[in-house]
Coordinates of C-alpha atoms and ligand atoms in Angstrom, one line a residue:
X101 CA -45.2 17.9 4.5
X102 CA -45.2 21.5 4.9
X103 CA -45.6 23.1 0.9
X104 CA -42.6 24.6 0.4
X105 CA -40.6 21.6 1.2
X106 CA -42.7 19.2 -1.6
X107 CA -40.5 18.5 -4.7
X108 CA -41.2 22.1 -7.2
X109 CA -42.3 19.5 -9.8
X110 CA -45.0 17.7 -7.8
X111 CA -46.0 21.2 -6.8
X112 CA -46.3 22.1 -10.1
X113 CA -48.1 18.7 -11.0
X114 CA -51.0 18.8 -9.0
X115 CA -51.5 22.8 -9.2
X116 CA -51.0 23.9 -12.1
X117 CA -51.5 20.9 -14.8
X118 CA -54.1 20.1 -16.6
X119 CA -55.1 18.1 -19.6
X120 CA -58.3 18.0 -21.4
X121 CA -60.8 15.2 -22.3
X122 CA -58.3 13.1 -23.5
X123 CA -58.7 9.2 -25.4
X124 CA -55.3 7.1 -24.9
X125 CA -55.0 4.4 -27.4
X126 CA -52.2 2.1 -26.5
X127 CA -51.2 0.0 -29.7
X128 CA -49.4 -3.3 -29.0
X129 CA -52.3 -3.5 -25.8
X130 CA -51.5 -6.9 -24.4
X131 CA -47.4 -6.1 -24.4
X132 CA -45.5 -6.4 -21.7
X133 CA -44.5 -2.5 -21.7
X134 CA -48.1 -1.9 -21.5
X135 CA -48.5 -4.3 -18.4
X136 CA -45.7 -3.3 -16.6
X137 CA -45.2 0.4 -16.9
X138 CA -48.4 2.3 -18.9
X139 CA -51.2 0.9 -17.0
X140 CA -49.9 1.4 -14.0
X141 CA -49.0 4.5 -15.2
X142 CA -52.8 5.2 -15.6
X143 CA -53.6 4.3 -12.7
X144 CA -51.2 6.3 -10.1
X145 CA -52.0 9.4 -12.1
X146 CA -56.2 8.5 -11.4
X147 CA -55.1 8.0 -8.0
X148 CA -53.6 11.2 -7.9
X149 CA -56.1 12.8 -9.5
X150 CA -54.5 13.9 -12.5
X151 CA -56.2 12.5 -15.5
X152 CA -58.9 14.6 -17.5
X153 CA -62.2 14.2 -15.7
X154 CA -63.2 12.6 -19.2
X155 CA -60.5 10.5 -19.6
X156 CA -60.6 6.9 -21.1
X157 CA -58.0 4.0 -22.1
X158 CA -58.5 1.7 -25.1
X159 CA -56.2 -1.0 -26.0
X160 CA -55.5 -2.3 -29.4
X161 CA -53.6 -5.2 -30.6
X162 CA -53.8 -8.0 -33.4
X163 CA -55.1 -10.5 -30.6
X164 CA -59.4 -10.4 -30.0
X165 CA -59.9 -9.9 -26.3
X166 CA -62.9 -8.6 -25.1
X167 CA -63.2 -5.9 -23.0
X168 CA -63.9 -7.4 -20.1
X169 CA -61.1 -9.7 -20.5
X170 CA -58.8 -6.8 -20.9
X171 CA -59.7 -5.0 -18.0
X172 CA -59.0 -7.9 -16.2
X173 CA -55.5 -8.0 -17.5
X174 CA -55.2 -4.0 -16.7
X175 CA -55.9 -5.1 -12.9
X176 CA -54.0 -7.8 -13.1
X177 CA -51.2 -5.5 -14.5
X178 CA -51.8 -2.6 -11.7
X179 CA -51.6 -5.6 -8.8
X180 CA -48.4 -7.0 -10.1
X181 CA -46.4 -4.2 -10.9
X182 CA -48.0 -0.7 -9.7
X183 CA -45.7 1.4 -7.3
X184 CA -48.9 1.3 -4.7
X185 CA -51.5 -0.7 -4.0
X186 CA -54.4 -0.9 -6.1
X187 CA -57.9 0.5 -4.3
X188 CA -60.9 -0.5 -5.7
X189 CA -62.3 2.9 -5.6
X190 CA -59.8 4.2 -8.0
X191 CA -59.8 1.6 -10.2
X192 CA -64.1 1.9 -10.7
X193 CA -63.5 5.7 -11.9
X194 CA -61.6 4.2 -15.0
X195 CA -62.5 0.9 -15.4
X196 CA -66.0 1.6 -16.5
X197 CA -63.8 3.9 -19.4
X198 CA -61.4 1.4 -20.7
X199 CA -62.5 -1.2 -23.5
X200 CA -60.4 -2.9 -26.3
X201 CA -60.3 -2.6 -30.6
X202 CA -59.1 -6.1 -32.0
X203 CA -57.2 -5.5 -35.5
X204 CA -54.3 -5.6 -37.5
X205 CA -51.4 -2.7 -37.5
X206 CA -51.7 -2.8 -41.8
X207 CA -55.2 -3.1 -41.7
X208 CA -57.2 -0.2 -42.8
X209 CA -60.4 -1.0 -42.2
X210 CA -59.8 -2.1 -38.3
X211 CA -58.4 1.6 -38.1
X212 CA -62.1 3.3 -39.2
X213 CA -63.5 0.9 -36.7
X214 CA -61.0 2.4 -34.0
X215 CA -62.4 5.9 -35.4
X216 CA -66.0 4.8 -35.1
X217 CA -64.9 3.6 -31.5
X218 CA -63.4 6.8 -30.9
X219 CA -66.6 8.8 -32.1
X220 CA -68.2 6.9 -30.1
X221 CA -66.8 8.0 -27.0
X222 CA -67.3 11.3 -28.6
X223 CA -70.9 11.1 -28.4
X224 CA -71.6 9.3 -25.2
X225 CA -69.9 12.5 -23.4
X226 CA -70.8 15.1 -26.1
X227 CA -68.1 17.0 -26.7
X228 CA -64.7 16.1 -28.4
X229 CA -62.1 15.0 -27.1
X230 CA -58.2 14.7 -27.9
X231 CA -56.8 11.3 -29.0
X232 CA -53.1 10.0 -27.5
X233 CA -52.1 7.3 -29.0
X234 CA -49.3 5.4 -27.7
X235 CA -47.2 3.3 -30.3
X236 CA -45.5 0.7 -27.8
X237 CA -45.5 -2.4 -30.4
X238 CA -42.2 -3.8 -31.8
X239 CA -40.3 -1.4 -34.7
X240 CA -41.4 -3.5 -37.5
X241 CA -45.1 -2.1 -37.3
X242 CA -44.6 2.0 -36.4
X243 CA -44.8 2.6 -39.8
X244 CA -48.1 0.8 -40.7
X245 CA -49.4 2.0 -37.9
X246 CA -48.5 5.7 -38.7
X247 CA -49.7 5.4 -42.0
X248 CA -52.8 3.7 -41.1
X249 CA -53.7 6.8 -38.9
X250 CA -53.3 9.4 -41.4
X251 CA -55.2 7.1 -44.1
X252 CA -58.5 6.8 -41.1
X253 CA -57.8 10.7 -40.8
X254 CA -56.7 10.0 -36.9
X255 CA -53.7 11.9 -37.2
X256 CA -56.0 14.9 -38.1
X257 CA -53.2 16.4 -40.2
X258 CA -55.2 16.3 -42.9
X259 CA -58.3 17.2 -41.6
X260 CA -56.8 20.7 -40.3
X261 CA -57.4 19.1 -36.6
X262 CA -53.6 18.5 -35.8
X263 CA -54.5 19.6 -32.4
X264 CA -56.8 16.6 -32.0
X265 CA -54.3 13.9 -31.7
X266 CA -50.8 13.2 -30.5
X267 CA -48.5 10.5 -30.7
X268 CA -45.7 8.6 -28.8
X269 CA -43.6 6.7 -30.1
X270 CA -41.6 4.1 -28.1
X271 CA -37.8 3.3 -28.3
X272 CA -36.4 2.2 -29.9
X273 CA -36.6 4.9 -32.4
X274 CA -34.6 3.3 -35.7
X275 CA -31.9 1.3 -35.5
X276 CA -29.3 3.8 -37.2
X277 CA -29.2 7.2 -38.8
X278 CA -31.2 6.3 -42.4
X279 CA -33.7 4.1 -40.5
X280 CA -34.3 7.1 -38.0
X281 CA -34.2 9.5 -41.0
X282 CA -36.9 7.1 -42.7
X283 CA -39.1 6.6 -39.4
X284 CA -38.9 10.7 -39.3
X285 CA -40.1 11.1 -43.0
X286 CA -42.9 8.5 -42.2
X287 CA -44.2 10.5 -39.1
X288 CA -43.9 13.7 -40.8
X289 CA -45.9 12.8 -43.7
X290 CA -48.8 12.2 -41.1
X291 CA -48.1 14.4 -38.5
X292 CA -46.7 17.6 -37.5
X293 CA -43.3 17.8 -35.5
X294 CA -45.6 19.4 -32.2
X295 CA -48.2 15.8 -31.9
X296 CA -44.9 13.7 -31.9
X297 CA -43.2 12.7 -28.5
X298 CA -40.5 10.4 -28.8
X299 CA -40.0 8.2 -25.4
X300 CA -36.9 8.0 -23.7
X301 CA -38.0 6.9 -20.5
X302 CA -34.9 8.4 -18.6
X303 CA -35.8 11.7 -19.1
X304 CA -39.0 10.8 -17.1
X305 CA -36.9 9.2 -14.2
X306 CA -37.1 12.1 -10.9
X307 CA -33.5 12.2 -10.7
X308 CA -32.8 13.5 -14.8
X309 CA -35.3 15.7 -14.3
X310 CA -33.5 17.1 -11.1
X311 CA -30.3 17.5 -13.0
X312 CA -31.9 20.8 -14.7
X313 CA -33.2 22.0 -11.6
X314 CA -29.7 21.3 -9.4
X315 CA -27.7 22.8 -12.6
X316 CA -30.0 26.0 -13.1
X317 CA -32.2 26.7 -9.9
X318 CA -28.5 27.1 -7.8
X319 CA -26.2 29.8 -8.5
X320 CA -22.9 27.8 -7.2
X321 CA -22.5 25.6 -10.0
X322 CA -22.9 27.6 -13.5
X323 CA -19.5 29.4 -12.4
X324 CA -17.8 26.4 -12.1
X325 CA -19.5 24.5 -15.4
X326 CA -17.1 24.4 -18.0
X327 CA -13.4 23.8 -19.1
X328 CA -11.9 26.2 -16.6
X329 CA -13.1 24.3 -13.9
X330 CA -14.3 20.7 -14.8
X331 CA -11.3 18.1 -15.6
X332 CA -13.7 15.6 -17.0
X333 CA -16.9 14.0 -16.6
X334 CA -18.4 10.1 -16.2
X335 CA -21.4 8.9 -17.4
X336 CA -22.4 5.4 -16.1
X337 CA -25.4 3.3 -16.4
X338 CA -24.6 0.0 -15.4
X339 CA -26.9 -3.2 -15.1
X340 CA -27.0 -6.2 -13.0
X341 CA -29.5 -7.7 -14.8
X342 CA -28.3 -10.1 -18.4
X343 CA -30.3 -10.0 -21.3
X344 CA -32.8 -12.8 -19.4
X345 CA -35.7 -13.6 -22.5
X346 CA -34.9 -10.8 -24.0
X347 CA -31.9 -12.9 -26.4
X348 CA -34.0 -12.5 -29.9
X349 CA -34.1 -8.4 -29.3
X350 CA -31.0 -7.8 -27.6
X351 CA -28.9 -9.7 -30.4
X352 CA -30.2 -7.3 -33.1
X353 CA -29.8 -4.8 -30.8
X354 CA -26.9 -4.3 -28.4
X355 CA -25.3 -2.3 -25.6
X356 CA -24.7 1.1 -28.1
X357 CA -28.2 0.4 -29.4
X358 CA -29.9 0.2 -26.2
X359 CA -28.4 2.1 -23.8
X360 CA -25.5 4.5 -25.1
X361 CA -27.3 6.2 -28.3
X362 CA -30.4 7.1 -26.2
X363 CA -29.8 7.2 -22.5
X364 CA -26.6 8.0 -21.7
X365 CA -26.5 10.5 -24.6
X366 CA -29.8 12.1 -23.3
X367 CA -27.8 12.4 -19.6
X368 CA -25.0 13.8 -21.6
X369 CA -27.1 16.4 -23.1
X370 CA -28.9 17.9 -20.2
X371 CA -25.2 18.1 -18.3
X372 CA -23.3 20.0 -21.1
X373 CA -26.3 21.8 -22.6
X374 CA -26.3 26.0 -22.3
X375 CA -28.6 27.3 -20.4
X376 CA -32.1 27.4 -22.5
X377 CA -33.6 30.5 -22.9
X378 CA -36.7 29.4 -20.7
X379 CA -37.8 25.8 -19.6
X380 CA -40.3 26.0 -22.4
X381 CA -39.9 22.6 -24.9
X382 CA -38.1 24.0 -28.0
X383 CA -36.0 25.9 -25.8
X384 CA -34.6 23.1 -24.0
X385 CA -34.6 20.8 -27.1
X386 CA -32.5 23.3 -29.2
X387 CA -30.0 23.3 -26.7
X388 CA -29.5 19.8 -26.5
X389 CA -29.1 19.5 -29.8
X390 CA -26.2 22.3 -30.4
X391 CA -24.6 20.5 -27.7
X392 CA -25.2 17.3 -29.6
X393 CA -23.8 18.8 -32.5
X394 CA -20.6 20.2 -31.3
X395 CA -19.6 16.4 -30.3
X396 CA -16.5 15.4 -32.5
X397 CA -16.2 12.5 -35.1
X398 CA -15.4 9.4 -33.0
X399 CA -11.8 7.3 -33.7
X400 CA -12.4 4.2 -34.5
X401 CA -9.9 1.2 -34.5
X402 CA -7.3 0.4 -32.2
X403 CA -6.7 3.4 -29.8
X404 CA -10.2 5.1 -30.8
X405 CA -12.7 6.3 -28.8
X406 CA -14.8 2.9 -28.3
X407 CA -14.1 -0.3 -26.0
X408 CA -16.9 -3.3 -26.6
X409 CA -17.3 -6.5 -24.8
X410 CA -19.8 -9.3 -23.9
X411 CA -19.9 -10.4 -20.3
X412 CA -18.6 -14.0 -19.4
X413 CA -19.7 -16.5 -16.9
X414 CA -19.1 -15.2 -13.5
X415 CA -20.4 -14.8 -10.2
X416 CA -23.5 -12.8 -9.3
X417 CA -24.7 -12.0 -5.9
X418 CA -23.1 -15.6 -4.9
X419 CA -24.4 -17.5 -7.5
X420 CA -22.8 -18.5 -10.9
X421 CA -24.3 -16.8 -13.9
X422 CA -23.6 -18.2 -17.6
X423 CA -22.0 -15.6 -20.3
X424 CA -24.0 -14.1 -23.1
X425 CA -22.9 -16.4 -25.6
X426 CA -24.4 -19.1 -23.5
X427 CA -27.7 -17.3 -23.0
X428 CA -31.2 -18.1 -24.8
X429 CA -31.6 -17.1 -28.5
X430 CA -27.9 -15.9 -28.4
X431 CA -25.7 -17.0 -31.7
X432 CA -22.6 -19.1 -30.7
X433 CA -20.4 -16.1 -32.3
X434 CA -22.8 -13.4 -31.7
X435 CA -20.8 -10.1 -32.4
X436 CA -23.3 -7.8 -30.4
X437 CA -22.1 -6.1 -27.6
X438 CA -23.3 -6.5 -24.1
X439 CA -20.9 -3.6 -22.8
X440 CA -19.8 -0.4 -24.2
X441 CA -17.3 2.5 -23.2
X442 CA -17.4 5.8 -25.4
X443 CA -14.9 8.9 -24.8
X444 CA -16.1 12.2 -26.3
X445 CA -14.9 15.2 -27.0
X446 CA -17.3 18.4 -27.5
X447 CA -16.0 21.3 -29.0
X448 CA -17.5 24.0 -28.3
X449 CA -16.5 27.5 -26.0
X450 CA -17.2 25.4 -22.8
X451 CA -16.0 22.3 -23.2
X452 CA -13.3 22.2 -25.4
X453 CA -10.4 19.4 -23.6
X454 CA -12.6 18.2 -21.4
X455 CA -13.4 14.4 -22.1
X456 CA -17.0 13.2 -21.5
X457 CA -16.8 9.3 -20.6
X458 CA -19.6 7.2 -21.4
X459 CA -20.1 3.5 -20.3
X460 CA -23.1 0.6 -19.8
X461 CA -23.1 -2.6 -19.5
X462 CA -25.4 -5.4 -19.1
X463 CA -24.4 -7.8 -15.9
X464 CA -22.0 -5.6 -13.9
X465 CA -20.8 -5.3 -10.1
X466 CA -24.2 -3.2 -9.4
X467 CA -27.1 -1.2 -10.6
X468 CA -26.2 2.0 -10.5
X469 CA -27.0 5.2 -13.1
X470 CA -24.9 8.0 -11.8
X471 CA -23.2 11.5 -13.6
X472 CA -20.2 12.3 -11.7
X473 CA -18.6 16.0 -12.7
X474 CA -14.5 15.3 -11.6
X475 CA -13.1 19.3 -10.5
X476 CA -9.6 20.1 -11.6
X477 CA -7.1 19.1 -8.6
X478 CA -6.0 21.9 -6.2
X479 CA -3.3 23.4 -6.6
X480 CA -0.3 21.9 -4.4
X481 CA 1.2 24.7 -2.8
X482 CA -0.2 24.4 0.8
X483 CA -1.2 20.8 1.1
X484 CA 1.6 19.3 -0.7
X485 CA 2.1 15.7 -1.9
X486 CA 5.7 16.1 -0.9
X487 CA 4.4 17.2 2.5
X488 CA 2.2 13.9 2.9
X489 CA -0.7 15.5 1.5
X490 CA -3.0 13.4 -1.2
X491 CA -6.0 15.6 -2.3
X492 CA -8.9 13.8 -3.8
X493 CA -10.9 15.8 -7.2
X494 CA -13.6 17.3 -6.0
X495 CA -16.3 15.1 -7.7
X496 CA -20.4 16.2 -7.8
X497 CA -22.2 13.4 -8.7
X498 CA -25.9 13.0 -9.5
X499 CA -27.0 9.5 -8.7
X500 CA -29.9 8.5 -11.4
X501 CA -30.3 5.1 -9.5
X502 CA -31.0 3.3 -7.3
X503 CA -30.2 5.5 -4.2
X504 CA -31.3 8.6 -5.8
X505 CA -29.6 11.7 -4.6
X506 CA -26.5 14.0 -5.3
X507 CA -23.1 14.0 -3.5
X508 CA -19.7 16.0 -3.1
X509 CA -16.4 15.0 -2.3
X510 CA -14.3 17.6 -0.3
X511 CA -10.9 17.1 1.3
X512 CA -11.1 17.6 5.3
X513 CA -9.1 17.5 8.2
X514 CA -8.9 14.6 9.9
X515 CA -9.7 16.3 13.8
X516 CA -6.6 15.9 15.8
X517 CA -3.4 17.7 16.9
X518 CA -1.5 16.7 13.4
X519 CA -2.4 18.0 10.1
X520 CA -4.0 15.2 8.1
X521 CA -6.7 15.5 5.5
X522 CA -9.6 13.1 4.2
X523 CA -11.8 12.9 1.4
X524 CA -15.3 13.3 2.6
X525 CA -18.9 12.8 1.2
X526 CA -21.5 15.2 1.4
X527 CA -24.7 13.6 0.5
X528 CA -28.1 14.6 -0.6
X529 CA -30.7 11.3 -0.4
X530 CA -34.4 11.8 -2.0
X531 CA -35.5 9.1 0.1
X532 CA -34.3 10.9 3.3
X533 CA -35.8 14.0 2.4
X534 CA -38.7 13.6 0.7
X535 CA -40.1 9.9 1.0
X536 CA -39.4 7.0 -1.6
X537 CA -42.6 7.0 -3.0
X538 CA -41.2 9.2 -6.2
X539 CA -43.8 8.8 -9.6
X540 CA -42.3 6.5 -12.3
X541 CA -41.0 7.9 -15.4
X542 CA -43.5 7.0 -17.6
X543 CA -46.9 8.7 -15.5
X544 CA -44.8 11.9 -15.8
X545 CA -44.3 11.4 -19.5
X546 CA -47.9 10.2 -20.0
X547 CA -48.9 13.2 -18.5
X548 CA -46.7 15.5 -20.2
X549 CA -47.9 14.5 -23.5
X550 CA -51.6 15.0 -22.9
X551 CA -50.8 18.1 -21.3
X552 CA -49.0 18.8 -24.9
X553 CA -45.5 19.8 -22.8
X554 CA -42.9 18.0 -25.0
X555 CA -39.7 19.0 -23.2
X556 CA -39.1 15.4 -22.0
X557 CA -39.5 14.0 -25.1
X558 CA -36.6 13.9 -28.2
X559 CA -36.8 16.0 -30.9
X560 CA -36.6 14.7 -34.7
X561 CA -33.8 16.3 -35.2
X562 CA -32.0 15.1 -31.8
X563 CA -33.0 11.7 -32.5
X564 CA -31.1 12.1 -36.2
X565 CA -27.9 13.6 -34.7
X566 CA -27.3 10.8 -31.9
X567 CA -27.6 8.5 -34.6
X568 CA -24.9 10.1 -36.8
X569 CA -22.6 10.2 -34.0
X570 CA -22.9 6.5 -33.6
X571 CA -23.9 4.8 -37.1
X572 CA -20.4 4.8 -38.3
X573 CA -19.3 2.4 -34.9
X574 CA -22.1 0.5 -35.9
X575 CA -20.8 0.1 -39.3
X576 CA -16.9 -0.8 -38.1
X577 CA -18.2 -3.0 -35.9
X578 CA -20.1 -4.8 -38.3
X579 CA -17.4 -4.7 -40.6
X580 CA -14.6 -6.1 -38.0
X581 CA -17.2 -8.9 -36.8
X582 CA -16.0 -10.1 -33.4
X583 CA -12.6 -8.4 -34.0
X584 CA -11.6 -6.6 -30.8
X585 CA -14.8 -7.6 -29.1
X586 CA -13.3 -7.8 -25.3
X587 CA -14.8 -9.4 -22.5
X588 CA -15.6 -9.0 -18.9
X589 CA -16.6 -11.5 -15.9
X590 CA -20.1 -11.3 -14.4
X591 CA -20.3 -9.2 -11.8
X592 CA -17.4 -7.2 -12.7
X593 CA -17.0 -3.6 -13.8
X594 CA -16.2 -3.9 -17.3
X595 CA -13.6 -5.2 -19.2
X596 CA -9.7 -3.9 -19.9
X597 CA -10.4 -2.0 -22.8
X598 CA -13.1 0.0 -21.5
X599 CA -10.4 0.8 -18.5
X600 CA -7.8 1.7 -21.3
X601 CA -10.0 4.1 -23.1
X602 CA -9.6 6.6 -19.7
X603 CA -6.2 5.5 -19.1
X604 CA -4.7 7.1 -22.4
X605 CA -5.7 10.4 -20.9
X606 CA -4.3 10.0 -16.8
X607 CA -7.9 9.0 -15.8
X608 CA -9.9 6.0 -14.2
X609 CA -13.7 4.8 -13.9
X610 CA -14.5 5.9 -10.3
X611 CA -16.3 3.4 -8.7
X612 CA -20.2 3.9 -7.9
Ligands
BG6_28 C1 -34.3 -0.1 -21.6 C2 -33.4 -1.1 -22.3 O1 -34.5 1.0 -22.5 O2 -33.8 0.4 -20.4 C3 -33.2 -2.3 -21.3 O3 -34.0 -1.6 -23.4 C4 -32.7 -1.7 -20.0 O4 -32.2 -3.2 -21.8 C5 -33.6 -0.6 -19.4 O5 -32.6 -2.8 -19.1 C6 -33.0 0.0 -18.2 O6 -34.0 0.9 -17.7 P1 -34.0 1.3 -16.1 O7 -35.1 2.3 -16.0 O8 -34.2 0.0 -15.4 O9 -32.6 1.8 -15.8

């Protein structure tokens, strides 16, 4: 493909990036995140040629495997679930590089031998090398782990060799806004703010990442971004999927939990942020947050801002599904929230009146991940709705997934000797233009975070003011138990309630 039609990130991967000897330590090695998304992740980016020429992988988890064993299970992992085929030849440059530490996540002394290991590797190639450690166990462990790594001096903090090490930690990232605030205290007191990448593995998808570039890399749409312009805008990330085997999570957990507090609220973020000063991490990050910050109080109670509902039995894809209630590891009068619908208001200069929609939803019509900006209606003077005429919004929308691309609606005429107009779409479609075979979010995040390039990755402080927006719902719906929870057939697009929530204000969910 001629250069200077390749995707400006990809050309900016494989020119310009580089990371140095790096170590990645994956905690919580035999996981299933590590199986299906960071191994693989390895291995495209050695396929691609983009790890460190010194680069190795060591797993560590409570169960002893050896290190054969594990490779095994990391080729294992790259057949099942890698985006392309797994060649022998780029598996031997890191398979002789990848071994496995046995030991607990409070145990101290399993955490020097992970330092000997570590030296180890240090010696063997004689020089020293950074150390990424990836945190991708359940919750309930970050913080022995953390603490563990600044008692063994792997954190470096201490040791005035910050730049050493680097840590990501994997959603989800507290459970409210005091267990964020503690996770926060706990990191800080090990590392500095600059080693620290907090996943949200959206902002790693192509698409989110396209939504800066679309927004500031074209000159048509800043005009047009703001209150003057924009009626109102629709966030959706809907699932088809239920909550399968994952009943024991999702019940502590929960649509708002899961999917509205980090997702969505990142997709909100990049669409309403200001311009950053530069694309540079802290640029970008401060942004989002005064954005995040200028969101209002949400009403709670009947009329508020929030709709909430669990999805019934219905019909997917031609075959009866059961509701959640009657999933696995799902309490009979679960109160947790399988759905969710959030209108926002942001006050600030740009956005002041316009409401931001949010909704997800676990079992819905389709898979779909879209940001759709609805345009103020035309005026009515020349194409009348007394005169027959029925102009559609304009409506831009950025489709996350599947499908990836970016369309417009614009009213047309219909060719023909009367005067009749049509809504049209104009679409842009990655696949068409640029092949499907797009990176997965997490080798671009991988490999942001030994390059050291956190602008993908949520702040402290961004993590802290999500959470405040939403820990009072949490707390109301706690307190109102399954008061008000609504409910919405499989295979459906939500339930009454979350269509009400647009209604009050002369709107309606567009459909995907
Ligand atoms: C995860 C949630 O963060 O995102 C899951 O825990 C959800 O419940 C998943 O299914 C959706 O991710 P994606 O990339 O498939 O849209």
């Amino acid at each position: 493909m001629a250069e200077s039609l390749r995707h400006p990130f990809l050309q900016g991967l494989s020119k310009h990036r580089g990371a140095p000897p790096t170590v990645v330590v994956i905690f919580g090695a035999s996981g299933d995140l590590t199986a299906r998304k960071l191994i693989p992740a390895v291995y495209n980016l050695a396929h691609d040629n983009l790890l460190p020429a010194d680069f190795y992988l060591v797993g560590y988890g409570r169960k002893p495997i050896p290190d054969d064993e594990f490779r095994t299970l990391a080729t294992d992992a790259i057949k099942e679930f890698s985006r392309r085929e797994m060649s022998p030849e780029v598996w031997a440059r890191i398979a002789p590089r990848t071994s496995y530490v046995a030991g607990g996540y409070d145990d101290k002394p399993a955490f020097d031998r992970l330092a000997a290991h570590i030296a180890d590797i240090e010696k063997k190639i004689g020089r020293e090398v950074q150390v990424l450690f990836y945190i991708s166990t359940p919750p309930s462990v970050f913080a022995p782990i953390l603490l563990n790594l600044g008692a063994s001096g792997l954190a470096g903090k201490h040791l005035g060799k910050s730049h050493h090490a680097k840590v990501i930690i994997e959603k989800p990232f507290g459970k409210d806004l005091t267990s964020a605030r503690e996770l926060n205290v706990t990191i800080r007191s090990v590392f500095e703010e600059y080693q620290v990448y907090r996943i949200d593995h959206y902002l790693g998808k192509e698409t989110v990442q396209d939504l800066l570039v679309q927004r500031f890399a074209n000159a048509i749409f800043e005009p047009l971004w703001n209150r003057n312009f924009i009626d109102s805008v629709q966030i959706t990330v809907a699932e088809e999927v239920g909550v399968g085997t994952r009943g024991g999570y999702y019940e502590q957990s929960g649509c708002l939990r899961d999917m509205i507090q980090n997702h969505t609220m990142q997709l909100l973020a990049l669409t309403a942020m200001e311009p950053p000063v530069s694309m540079d991490a802290e640029a970008v990050r401060d942004e989002k947050v005064k954005v995040l910050k200028a969101i209002q109080p949400l009403v709670l109670g009947p009329n508020g801002d929030v709709a909430r509902a669990q999805y019934a039995a219905g019909m997917m894809a031609g075959k009866s599904v059961p509701g959640y209630l009657q999933e696995g590891g799902i309490a009979p009068e679960s109160g947790t929230e399988t759905y969710a619908a959030i209108r926002l208001s942001i006050n600030n200069w740009r956005w002041q009146g316009v409401p931001f929609y949010l909704r997800s939803g676990k079992r819905m019509a389709r898979r779909v991940s879209e940001i759709a900006i609805n345009f103020k209606r035309p005026p009515g003077t020349l194409f009348s709705k007394d005169g027959g005429f029925d102009l559609a919004a304009n409506t831009l929308s950025f489709q996350i997934q599947p499908d990836e691309g970016l369309s417009l609606i614009v009213n047309t005429k219909i060719p023909g000797l009367e005067t009749r107009t049509q809504p049209v779409k104009m679409s842009f479609r990655y696949a068409t233009t640029f092949g499907s075979n797009t990176p997965e979010a997490y080798e671009r995040l991988v490999l942001d975070a030994m390059i050291g390039d956190g602008t993908l990755f949520i702040r402290g402080d961004e993590a802290e003011t999500s959470w405040g927006l939403y820990t009072p719902v949490l707390d109301h719906w706690k307190a109102e138990g399954r008061k008000g929870m609504d409910s919405y057939a499989a295979g459906s697009w939500g339930p009454p309630s979350g269509d009400a929530l647009l209604m009050k204000s002369g709107h309606q969910w567009r459909q995907p």
